[in-house]
Amino acid sequence: MCAQQKARPLVLVGPMGSGKSTLGKALAQALEVPFLDLDEKIVQDNAMSIPDIFARFGEDDFRRREHAALADALTHFNGVIASGGGIIKLAANRELLKTKARTIYLNCTVDVQYARTLNDSNRPMIKQDDAYASLAQLFSQRDPLYREVASFSVDTGAHDIAACIAKIKTFLAA
């Protein structure tokens, strides 16, 4: 990795179930840099789960906390950061991702997202009667925003972790 790339953290963005946390840990290990899961940082900093933050304070408050965590991480952390799926909702976050990070969009189909999140109760954005329809709606709204901030994109539904890491490493070496 060149010095310029080391100066800016790598931030993984994408829909829930795209593999940000799983791939992020493996990528950090492969690059020999630290890993930070932004959702885990928010949980730790607030001493409550994300569904609890949503339930008690609402999505807008969660997004404010998420923005503060992202801004702090981009200032004080140099490694791989797994963001939350909705990180790109705020224009201020998109600007941070474009200017202070190397942002990699982990994309996958709604079918893949659905299969990966089906039994996960820690997803407040899809706690509805029709989780598939919720995922599809979120994807259609957010996909253009992920693409807006991405320096590179990889399909995590079509490639296994090793292949995704190889593609990302090739991108970083270019």
JSON list of C-alpha atoms in Angstrom, two decimals:
[
{"chain": "A", "resi": 1, "resn": "MET", "atom": "CA", "xyz": [0.00, 0.00, 0.00]},
{"chain": "A", "resi": 2, "resn": "CYS", "atom": "CA", "xyz": [1.42, 3.41, -0.90]},
{"chain": "A", "resi": 3, "resn": "ALA", "atom": "CA", "xyz": [1.83, 6.23, 1.63]},
{"chain": "A", "resi": 4, "resn": "GLN", "atom": "CA", "xyz": [-1.17, 8.18, 0.31]},
{"chain": "A", "resi": 5, "resn": "GLN", "atom": "CA", "xyz": [-3.46, 5.19, 0.82]},
{"chain": "A", "resi": 6, "resn": "LYS", "atom": "CA", "xyz": [-2.13, 4.62, 4.33]},
{"chain": "A", "resi": 7, "resn": "ALA", "atom": "CA", "xyz": [-2.91, 8.26, 5.15]},
{"chain": "A", "resi": 8, "resn": "ARG", "atom": "CA", "xyz": [-6.64, 7.67, 4.64]},
{"chain": "A", "resi": 9, "resn": "PRO", "atom": "CA", "xyz": [-8.65, 4.87, 6.23]},
{"chain": "A", "resi": 10, "resn": "LEU", "atom": "CA", "xyz": [-10.46, 2.34, 4.06]},
{"chain": "A", "resi": 11, "resn": "VAL", "atom": "CA", "xyz": [-14.19, 2.52, 4.71]},
{"chain": "A", "resi": 12, "resn": "LEU", "atom": "CA", "xyz": [-16.49, -0.27, 3.59]},
{"chain": "A", "resi": 13, "resn": "VAL", "atom": "CA", "xyz": [-20.00, 0.83, 2.66]},
{"chain": "A", "resi": 14, "resn": "GLY", "atom": "CA", "xyz": [-22.93, -1.16, 1.38]},
{"chain": "A", "resi": 15, "resn": "PRO", "atom": "CA", "xyz": [-26.31, -2.55, 2.31]},
{"chain": "A", "resi": 16, "resn": "MET", "atom": "CA", "xyz": [-26.91, -4.72, 5.35]},
{"chain": "A", "resi": 17, "resn": "GLY", "atom": "CA", "xyz": [-25.78, -8.23, 4.63]},
{"chain": "A", "resi": 18, "resn": "SER", "atom": "CA", "xyz": [-23.17, -7.17, 2.07]},
{"chain": "A", "resi": 19, "resn": "GLY", "atom": "CA", "xyz": [-20.34, -8.37, 4.33]},
{"chain": "A", "resi": 20, "resn": "LYS", "atom": "CA", "xyz": [-18.91, -5.12, 5.68]},
{"chain": "A", "resi": 21, "resn": "SER", "atom": "CA", "xyz": [-18.05, -6.58, 9.09]},
{"chain": "A", "resi": 22, "resn": "THR", "atom": "CA", "xyz": [-17.04, -10.06, 7.94]},
{"chain": "A", "resi": 23, "resn": "LEU", "atom": "CA", "xyz": [-15.01, -8.94, 4.94]},
{"chain": "A", "resi": 24, "resn": "GLY", "atom": "CA", "xyz": [-13.69, -5.94, 6.86]},
{"chain": "A", "resi": 25, "resn": "LYS", "atom": "CA", "xyz": [-12.05, -8.12, 9.53]},
{"chain": "A", "resi": 26, "resn": "ALA", "atom": "CA", "xyz": [-10.47, -10.37, 6.91]},
{"chain": "A", "resi": 27, "resn": "LEU", "atom": "CA", "xyz": [-9.33, -7.41, 4.80]},
{"chain": "A", "resi": 28, "resn": "ALA", "atom": "CA", "xyz": [-7.73, -5.69, 7.78]},
{"chain": "A", "resi": 29, "resn": "GLN", "atom": "CA", "xyz": [-5.88, -8.88, 8.62]},
{"chain": "A", "resi": 30, "resn": "ALA", "atom": "CA", "xyz": [-4.71, -9.28, 5.02]},
{"chain": "A", "resi": 31, "resn": "LEU", "atom": "CA", "xyz": [-3.51, -5.66, 4.91]},
{"chain": "A", "resi": 32, "resn": "GLU", "atom": "CA", "xyz": [-2.02, -5.92, 8.40]},
{"chain": "A", "resi": 33, "resn": "VAL", "atom": "CA", "xyz": [-3.93, -2.87, 9.67]},
{"chain": "A", "resi": 34, "resn": "PRO", "atom": "CA", "xyz": [-6.43, -2.46, 12.52]},
{"chain": "A", "resi": 35, "resn": "PHE", "atom": "CA", "xyz": [-10.17, -3.02, 12.06]},
{"chain": "A", "resi": 36, "resn": "LEU", "atom": "CA", "xyz": [-13.03, -0.92, 13.43]},
{"chain": "A", "resi": 37, "resn": "ASP", "atom": "CA", "xyz": [-16.72, -1.79, 13.19]},
{"chain": "A", "resi": 38, "resn": "LEU", "atom": "CA", "xyz": [-18.49, 1.58, 13.41]},
{"chain": "A", "resi": 39, "resn": "ASP", "atom": "CA", "xyz": [-21.75, 0.01, 14.64]},
{"chain": "A", "resi": 40, "resn": "GLU", "atom": "CA", "xyz": [-19.86, -1.75, 17.44]},
{"chain": "A", "resi": 41, "resn": "LYS", "atom": "CA", "xyz": [-18.20, 1.56, 18.35]},
{"chain": "A", "resi": 42, "resn": "ILE", "atom": "CA", "xyz": [-21.61, 3.25, 18.56]},
{"chain": "A", "resi": 43, "resn": "VAL", "atom": "CA", "xyz": [-22.94, 0.44, 20.77]},
{"chain": "A", "resi": 44, "resn": "GLN", "atom": "CA", "xyz": [-19.89, 0.66, 23.03]},
{"chain": "A", "resi": 45, "resn": "ASP", "atom": "CA", "xyz": [-19.89, 4.47, 23.23]},
{"chain": "A", "resi": 46, "resn": "ASN", "atom": "CA", "xyz": [-23.61, 4.62, 24.02]},
{"chain": "A", "resi": 47, "resn": "ALA", "atom": "CA", "xyz": [-23.86, 1.49, 26.21]},
{"chain": "A", "resi": 48, "resn": "MET", "atom": "CA", "xyz": [-26.96, 0.33, 24.31]},
{"chain": "A", "resi": 49, "resn": "SER", "atom": "CA", "xyz": [-27.77, -1.68, 21.23]},
{"chain": "A", "resi": 50, "resn": "ILE", "atom": "CA", "xyz": [-28.60, -0.06, 17.91]},
{"chain": "A", "resi": 51, "resn": "PRO", "atom": "CA", "xyz": [-32.23, -1.32, 18.05]},
{"chain": "A", "resi": 52, "resn": "ASP", "atom": "CA", "xyz": [-32.48, 0.26, 21.53]},
{"chain": "A", "resi": 53, "resn": "ILE", "atom": "CA", "xyz": [-31.12, 3.58, 20.25]},
{"chain": "A", "resi": 54, "resn": "PHE", "atom": "CA", "xyz": [-33.66, 3.50, 17.41]},
{"chain": "A", "resi": 55, "resn": "ALA", "atom": "CA", "xyz": [-36.50, 2.60, 19.80]},
{"chain": "A", "resi": 56, "resn": "ARG", "atom": "CA", "xyz": [-35.65, 5.16, 22.48]},
{"chain": "A", "resi": 57, "resn": "PHE", "atom": "CA", "xyz": [-34.38, 8.07, 20.42]},
{"chain": "A", "resi": 58, "resn": "GLY", "atom": "CA", "xyz": [-35.36, 7.47, 16.78]},
{"chain": "A", "resi": 59, "resn": "GLU", "atom": "CA", "xyz": [-33.44, 7.16, 13.55]},
{"chain": "A", "resi": 60, "resn": "ASP", "atom": "CA", "xyz": [-32.48, 10.84, 13.33]},
{"chain": "A", "resi": 61, "resn": "ASP", "atom": "CA", "xyz": [-30.73, 10.66, 16.70]},
{"chain": "A", "resi": 62, "resn": "PHE", "atom": "CA", "xyz": [-28.98, 7.45, 15.70]},
{"chain": "A", "resi": 63, "resn": "ARG", "atom": "CA", "xyz": [-27.75, 9.09, 12.48]},
{"chain": "A", "resi": 64, "resn": "ARG", "atom": "CA", "xyz": [-26.36, 12.00, 14.54]},
{"chain": "A", "resi": 65, "resn": "ARG", "atom": "CA", "xyz": [-24.45, 9.54, 16.74]},
{"chain": "A", "resi": 66, "resn": "GLU", "atom": "CA", "xyz": [-23.30, 7.66, 13.66]},
{"chain": "A", "resi": 67, "resn": "HIS", "atom": "CA", "xyz": [-21.99, 10.88, 12.08]},
{"chain": "A", "resi": 68, "resn": "ALA", "atom": "CA", "xyz": [-20.03, 11.74, 15.23]},
{"chain": "A", "resi": 69, "resn": "ALA", "atom": "CA", "xyz": [-18.53, 8.23, 15.31]},
{"chain": "A", "resi": 70, "resn": "LEU", "atom": "CA", "xyz": [-17.55, 8.42, 11.62]},
{"chain": "A", "resi": 71, "resn": "ALA", "atom": "CA", "xyz": [-15.98, 11.87, 11.95]},
{"chain": "A", "resi": 72, "resn": "ASP", "atom": "CA", "xyz": [-14.00, 10.71, 14.98]},
{"chain": "A", "resi": 73, "resn": "ALA", "atom": "CA", "xyz": [-12.87, 7.50, 13.31]},
{"chain": "A", "resi": 74, "resn": "LEU", "atom": "CA", "xyz": [-11.74, 9.28, 10.16]},
{"chain": "A", "resi": 75, "resn": "THR", "atom": "CA", "xyz": [-9.70, 11.66, 12.30]},
{"chain": "A", "resi": 76, "resn": "HIS", "atom": "CA", "xyz": [-8.15, 9.21, 14.75]},
{"chain": "A", "resi": 77, "resn": "PHE", "atom": "CA", "xyz": [-8.15, 5.75, 13.14]},
{"chain": "A", "resi": 78, "resn": "ASN", "atom": "CA", "xyz": [-6.02, 4.40, 10.32]},
{"chain": "A", "resi": 79, "resn": "GLY", "atom": "CA", "xyz": [-7.15, 1.00, 9.13]},
{"chain": "A", "resi": 80, "resn": "VAL", "atom": "CA", "xyz": [-10.28, -0.67, 7.77]},
{"chain": "A", "resi": 81, "resn": "ILE", "atom": "CA", "xyz": [-13.64, 0.66, 8.96]},
{"chain": "A", "resi": 82, "resn": "ALA", "atom": "CA", "xyz": [-16.91, -1.21, 8.47]},
{"chain": "A", "resi": 83, "resn": "SER", "atom": "CA", "xyz": [-19.71, 1.35, 8.35]},
{"chain": "A", "resi": 84, "resn": "GLY", "atom": "CA", "xyz": [-23.41, 0.86, 8.91]},
{"chain": "A", "resi": 85, "resn": "GLY", "atom": "CA", "xyz": [-25.66, 0.41, 5.90]},
{"chain": "A", "resi": 86, "resn": "GLY", "atom": "CA", "xyz": [-27.30, 3.82, 6.32]},
{"chain": "A", "resi": 87, "resn": "ILE", "atom": "CA", "xyz": [-24.10, 5.82, 6.77]},
{"chain": "A", "resi": 88, "resn": "ILE", "atom": "CA", "xyz": [-24.58, 7.38, 3.33]},
{"chain": "A", "resi": 89, "resn": "LYS", "atom": "CA", "xyz": [-27.99, 8.87, 4.16]},
{"chain": "A", "resi": 90, "resn": "LEU", "atom": "CA", "xyz": [-26.46, 12.09, 5.50]},
{"chain": "A", "resi": 91, "resn": "ALA", "atom": "CA", "xyz": [-24.84, 14.42, 2.96]},
{"chain": "A", "resi": 92, "resn": "ALA", "atom": "CA", "xyz": [-22.22, 15.32, 5.60]},
{"chain": "A", "resi": 93, "resn": "ASN", "atom": "CA", "xyz": [-21.21, 11.64, 5.84]},
{"chain": "A", "resi": 94, "resn": "ARG", "atom": "CA", "xyz": [-21.00, 11.30, 2.08]},
{"chain": "A", "resi": 95, "resn": "GLU", "atom": "CA", "xyz": [-18.70, 14.32, 1.97]},
{"chain": "A", "resi": 96, "resn": "LEU", "atom": "CA", "xyz": [-16.48, 12.84, 4.71]},
{"chain": "A", "resi": 97, "resn": "LEU", "atom": "CA", "xyz": [-16.34, 9.52, 2.86]},
{"chain": "A", "resi": 98, "resn": "LYS", "atom": "CA", "xyz": [-15.36, 11.20, -0.41]},
{"chain": "A", "resi": 99, "resn": "THR", "atom": "CA", "xyz": [-12.70, 13.47, 1.07]},
{"chain": "A", "resi": 100, "resn": "LYS", "atom": "CA", "xyz": [-11.25, 11.68, 4.11]},
{"chain": "A", "resi": 101, "resn": "ALA", "atom": "CA", "xyz": [-11.43, 7.98, 3.18]},
{"chain": "A", "resi": 102, "resn": "ARG", "atom": "CA", "xyz": [-10.85, 5.43, 0.49]},
{"chain": "A", "resi": 103, "resn": "THR", "atom": "CA", "xyz": [-14.39, 4.13, 0.23]},
{"chain": "A", "resi": 104, "resn": "ILE", "atom": "CA", "xyz": [-15.16, 0.66, -1.07]},
{"chain": "A", "resi": 105, "resn": "TYR", "atom": "CA", "xyz": [-18.73, -0.27, -1.97]},
{"chain": "A", "resi": 106, "resn": "LEU", "atom": "CA", "xyz": [-19.55, -3.87, -1.12]},
{"chain": "A", "resi": 107, "resn": "ASN", "atom": "CA", "xyz": [-22.56, -4.58, -3.28]},
{"chain": "A", "resi": 108, "resn": "CYS", "atom": "CA", "xyz": [-24.78, -7.61, -3.58]},
{"chain": "A", "resi": 109, "resn": "THR", "atom": "CA", "xyz": [-28.30, -8.40, -4.71]},
{"chain": "A", "resi": 110, "resn": "VAL", "atom": "CA", "xyz": [-31.35, -8.06, -2.51]},
{"chain": "A", "resi": 111, "resn": "ASP", "atom": "CA", "xyz": [-31.68, -11.86, -2.63]},
{"chain": "A", "resi": 112, "resn": "VAL", "atom": "CA", "xyz": [-28.21, -12.21, -1.09]},
{"chain": "A", "resi": 113, "resn": "GLN", "atom": "CA", "xyz": [-28.97, -9.54, 1.52]},
{"chain": "A", "resi": 114, "resn": "TYR", "atom": "CA", "xyz": [-32.21, -11.26, 2.45]},
{"chain": "A", "resi": 115, "resn": "ALA", "atom": "CA", "xyz": [-30.56, -14.68, 2.84]},
{"chain": "A", "resi": 116, "resn": "ARG", "atom": "CA", "xyz": [-27.79, -13.21, 4.99]},
{"chain": "A", "resi": 117, "resn": "THR", "atom": "CA", "xyz": [-30.05, -11.13, 7.27]},
{"chain": "A", "resi": 118, "resn": "LEU", "atom": "CA", "xyz": [-33.08, -13.44, 7.53]},
{"chain": "A", "resi": 119, "resn": "ASN", "atom": "CA", "xyz": [-32.43, -14.55, 11.12]},
{"chain": "A", "resi": 120, "resn": "ASP", "atom": "CA", "xyz": [-30.70, -11.40, 12.41]},
{"chain": "A", "resi": 121, "resn": "SER", "atom": "CA", "xyz": [-32.80, -9.56, 15.00]},
{"chain": "A", "resi": 122, "resn": "ASN", "atom": "CA", "xyz": [-30.31, -6.67, 15.23]},
{"chain": "A", "resi": 123, "resn": "ARG", "atom": "CA", "xyz": [-31.54, -4.92, 12.06]},
{"chain": "A", "resi": 124, "resn": "PRO", "atom": "CA", "xyz": [-34.05, -2.18, 13.00]},
{"chain": "A", "resi": 125, "resn": "MET", "atom": "CA", "xyz": [-34.43, -0.94, 9.41]},
{"chain": "A", "resi": 126, "resn": "ILE", "atom": "CA", "xyz": [-36.02, -4.23, 8.29]},
{"chain": "A", "resi": 127, "resn": "LYS", "atom": "CA", "xyz": [-38.09, -5.15, 11.35]},
{"chain": "A", "resi": 128, "resn": "GLN", "atom": "CA", "xyz": [-41.27, -5.19, 9.31]},
{"chain": "A", "resi": 129, "resn": "ASP", "atom": "CA", "xyz": [-43.73, -7.75, 8.02]},
{"chain": "A", "resi": 130, "resn": "ASP", "atom": "CA", "xyz": [-42.05, -7.93, 4.62]},
{"chain": "A", "resi": 131, "resn": "ALA", "atom": "CA", "xyz": [-38.29, -7.77, 5.21]},
{"chain": "A", "resi": 132, "resn": "TYR", "atom": "CA", "xyz": [-37.55, -8.54, 1.55]},
{"chain": "A", "resi": 133, "resn": "ALA", "atom": "CA", "xyz": [-39.61, -5.55, 0.36]},
{"chain": "A", "resi": 134, "resn": "SER", "atom": "CA", "xyz": [-37.89, -3.36, 2.97]},
{"chain": "A", "resi": 135, "resn": "LEU", "atom": "CA", "xyz": [-34.46, -4.47, 1.76]},
{"chain": "A", "resi": 136, "resn": "ALA", "atom": "CA", "xyz": [-35.45, -3.86, -1.87]},
{"chain": "A", "resi": 137, "resn": "GLN", "atom": "CA", "xyz": [-36.73, -0.37, -1.06]},
{"chain": "A", "resi": 138, "resn": "LEU", "atom": "CA", "xyz": [-33.61, 0.52, 0.94]},
{"chain": "A", "resi": 139, "resn": "PHE", "atom": "CA", "xyz": [-31.40, -0.79, -1.86]},
{"chain": "A", "resi": 140, "resn": "SER", "atom": "CA", "xyz": [-33.14, 1.27, -4.53]},
{"chain": "A", "resi": 141, "resn": "GLN", "atom": "CA", "xyz": [-32.81, 4.42, -2.39]},
{"chain": "A", "resi": 142, "resn": "ARG", "atom": "CA", "xyz": [-29.23, 3.86, -1.24]},
{"chain": "A", "resi": 143, "resn": "ASP", "atom": "CA", "xyz": [-27.46, 2.22, -4.19]},
{"chain": "A", "resi": 144, "resn": "PRO", "atom": "CA", "xyz": [-26.90, 5.55, -6.00]},
{"chain": "A", "resi": 145, "resn": "LEU", "atom": "CA", "xyz": [-25.50, 7.05, -2.77]},
{"chain": "A", "resi": 146, "resn": "TYR", "atom": "CA", "xyz": [-23.09, 4.15, -2.25]},
{"chain": "A", "resi": 147, "resn": "ARG", "atom": "CA", "xyz": [-21.92, 4.59, -5.84]},
{"chain": "A", "resi": 148, "resn": "GLU", "atom": "CA", "xyz": [-21.50, 8.35, -5.29]},
{"chain": "A", "resi": 149, "resn": "VAL", "atom": "CA", "xyz": [-18.96, 7.85, -2.50]},
{"chain": "A", "resi": 150, "resn": "ALA", "atom": "CA", "xyz": [-17.19, 4.74, -3.77]},
{"chain": "A", "resi": 151, "resn": "SER", "atom": "CA", "xyz": [-13.61, 4.75, -4.99]},
{"chain": "A", "resi": 152, "resn": "PHE", "atom": "CA", "xyz": [-14.08, 1.08, -5.91]},
{"chain": "A", "resi": 153, "resn": "SER", "atom": "CA", "xyz": [-16.84, -1.51, -5.87]},
{"chain": "A", "resi": 154, "resn": "VAL", "atom": "CA", "xyz": [-16.85, -5.28, -5.45]},
{"chain": "A", "resi": 155, "resn": "ASP", "atom": "CA", "xyz": [-19.77, -7.73, -5.69]},
{"chain": "A", "resi": 156, "resn": "THR", "atom": "CA", "xyz": [-19.71, -9.73, -2.46]},
{"chain": "A", "resi": 157, "resn": "GLY", "atom": "CA", "xyz": [-22.54, -11.95, -3.63]},
{"chain": "A", "resi": 158, "resn": "ALA", "atom": "CA", "xyz": [-20.63, -13.12, -6.70]},
{"chain": "A", "resi": 159, "resn": "HIS", "atom": "CA", "xyz": [-17.22, -13.56, -5.06]},
{"chain": "A", "resi": 160, "resn": "ASP", "atom": "CA", "xyz": [-16.01, -15.24, -1.88]},
{"chain": "A", "resi": 161, "resn": "ILE", "atom": "CA", "xyz": [-14.03, -13.35, 0.77]},
{"chain": "A", "resi": 162, "resn": "ALA", "atom": "CA", "xyz": [-10.63, -14.31, -0.66]},
{"chain": "A", "resi": 163, "resn": "ALA", "atom": "CA", "xyz": [-11.59, -13.14, -4.15]},
{"chain": "A", "resi": 164, "resn": "CYS", "atom": "CA", "xyz": [-13.03, -9.87, -2.79]},
{"chain": "A", "resi": 165, "resn": "ILE", "atom": "CA", "xyz": [-9.83, -9.21, -0.84]},
{"chain": "A", "resi": 166, "resn": "ALA", "atom": "CA", "xyz": [-7.73, -9.95, -3.93]},
{"chain": "A", "resi": 167, "resn": "LYS", "atom": "CA", "xyz": [-9.81, -7.49, -6.00]},
{"chain": "A", "resi": 168, "resn": "ILE", "atom": "CA", "xyz": [-9.53, -4.80, -3.32]},
{"chain": "A", "resi": 169, "resn": "LYS", "atom": "CA", "xyz": [-5.77, -5.33, -2.95]},
{"chain": "A", "resi": 170, "resn": "THR", "atom": "CA", "xyz": [-5.37, -5.02, -6.74]},
{"chain": "A", "resi": 171, "resn": "PHE", "atom": "CA", "xyz": [-7.33, -1.77, -6.65]},
{"chain": "A", "resi": 172, "resn": "LEU", "atom": "CA", "xyz": [-5.23, -0.40, -3.80]},
{"chain": "A", "resi": 173, "resn": "ALA", "atom": "CA", "xyz": [-1.98, -1.30, -5.57]},
{"chain": "A", "resi": 174, "resn": "ALA", "atom": "CA", "xyz": [-2.98, 0.55, -8.75]}
]
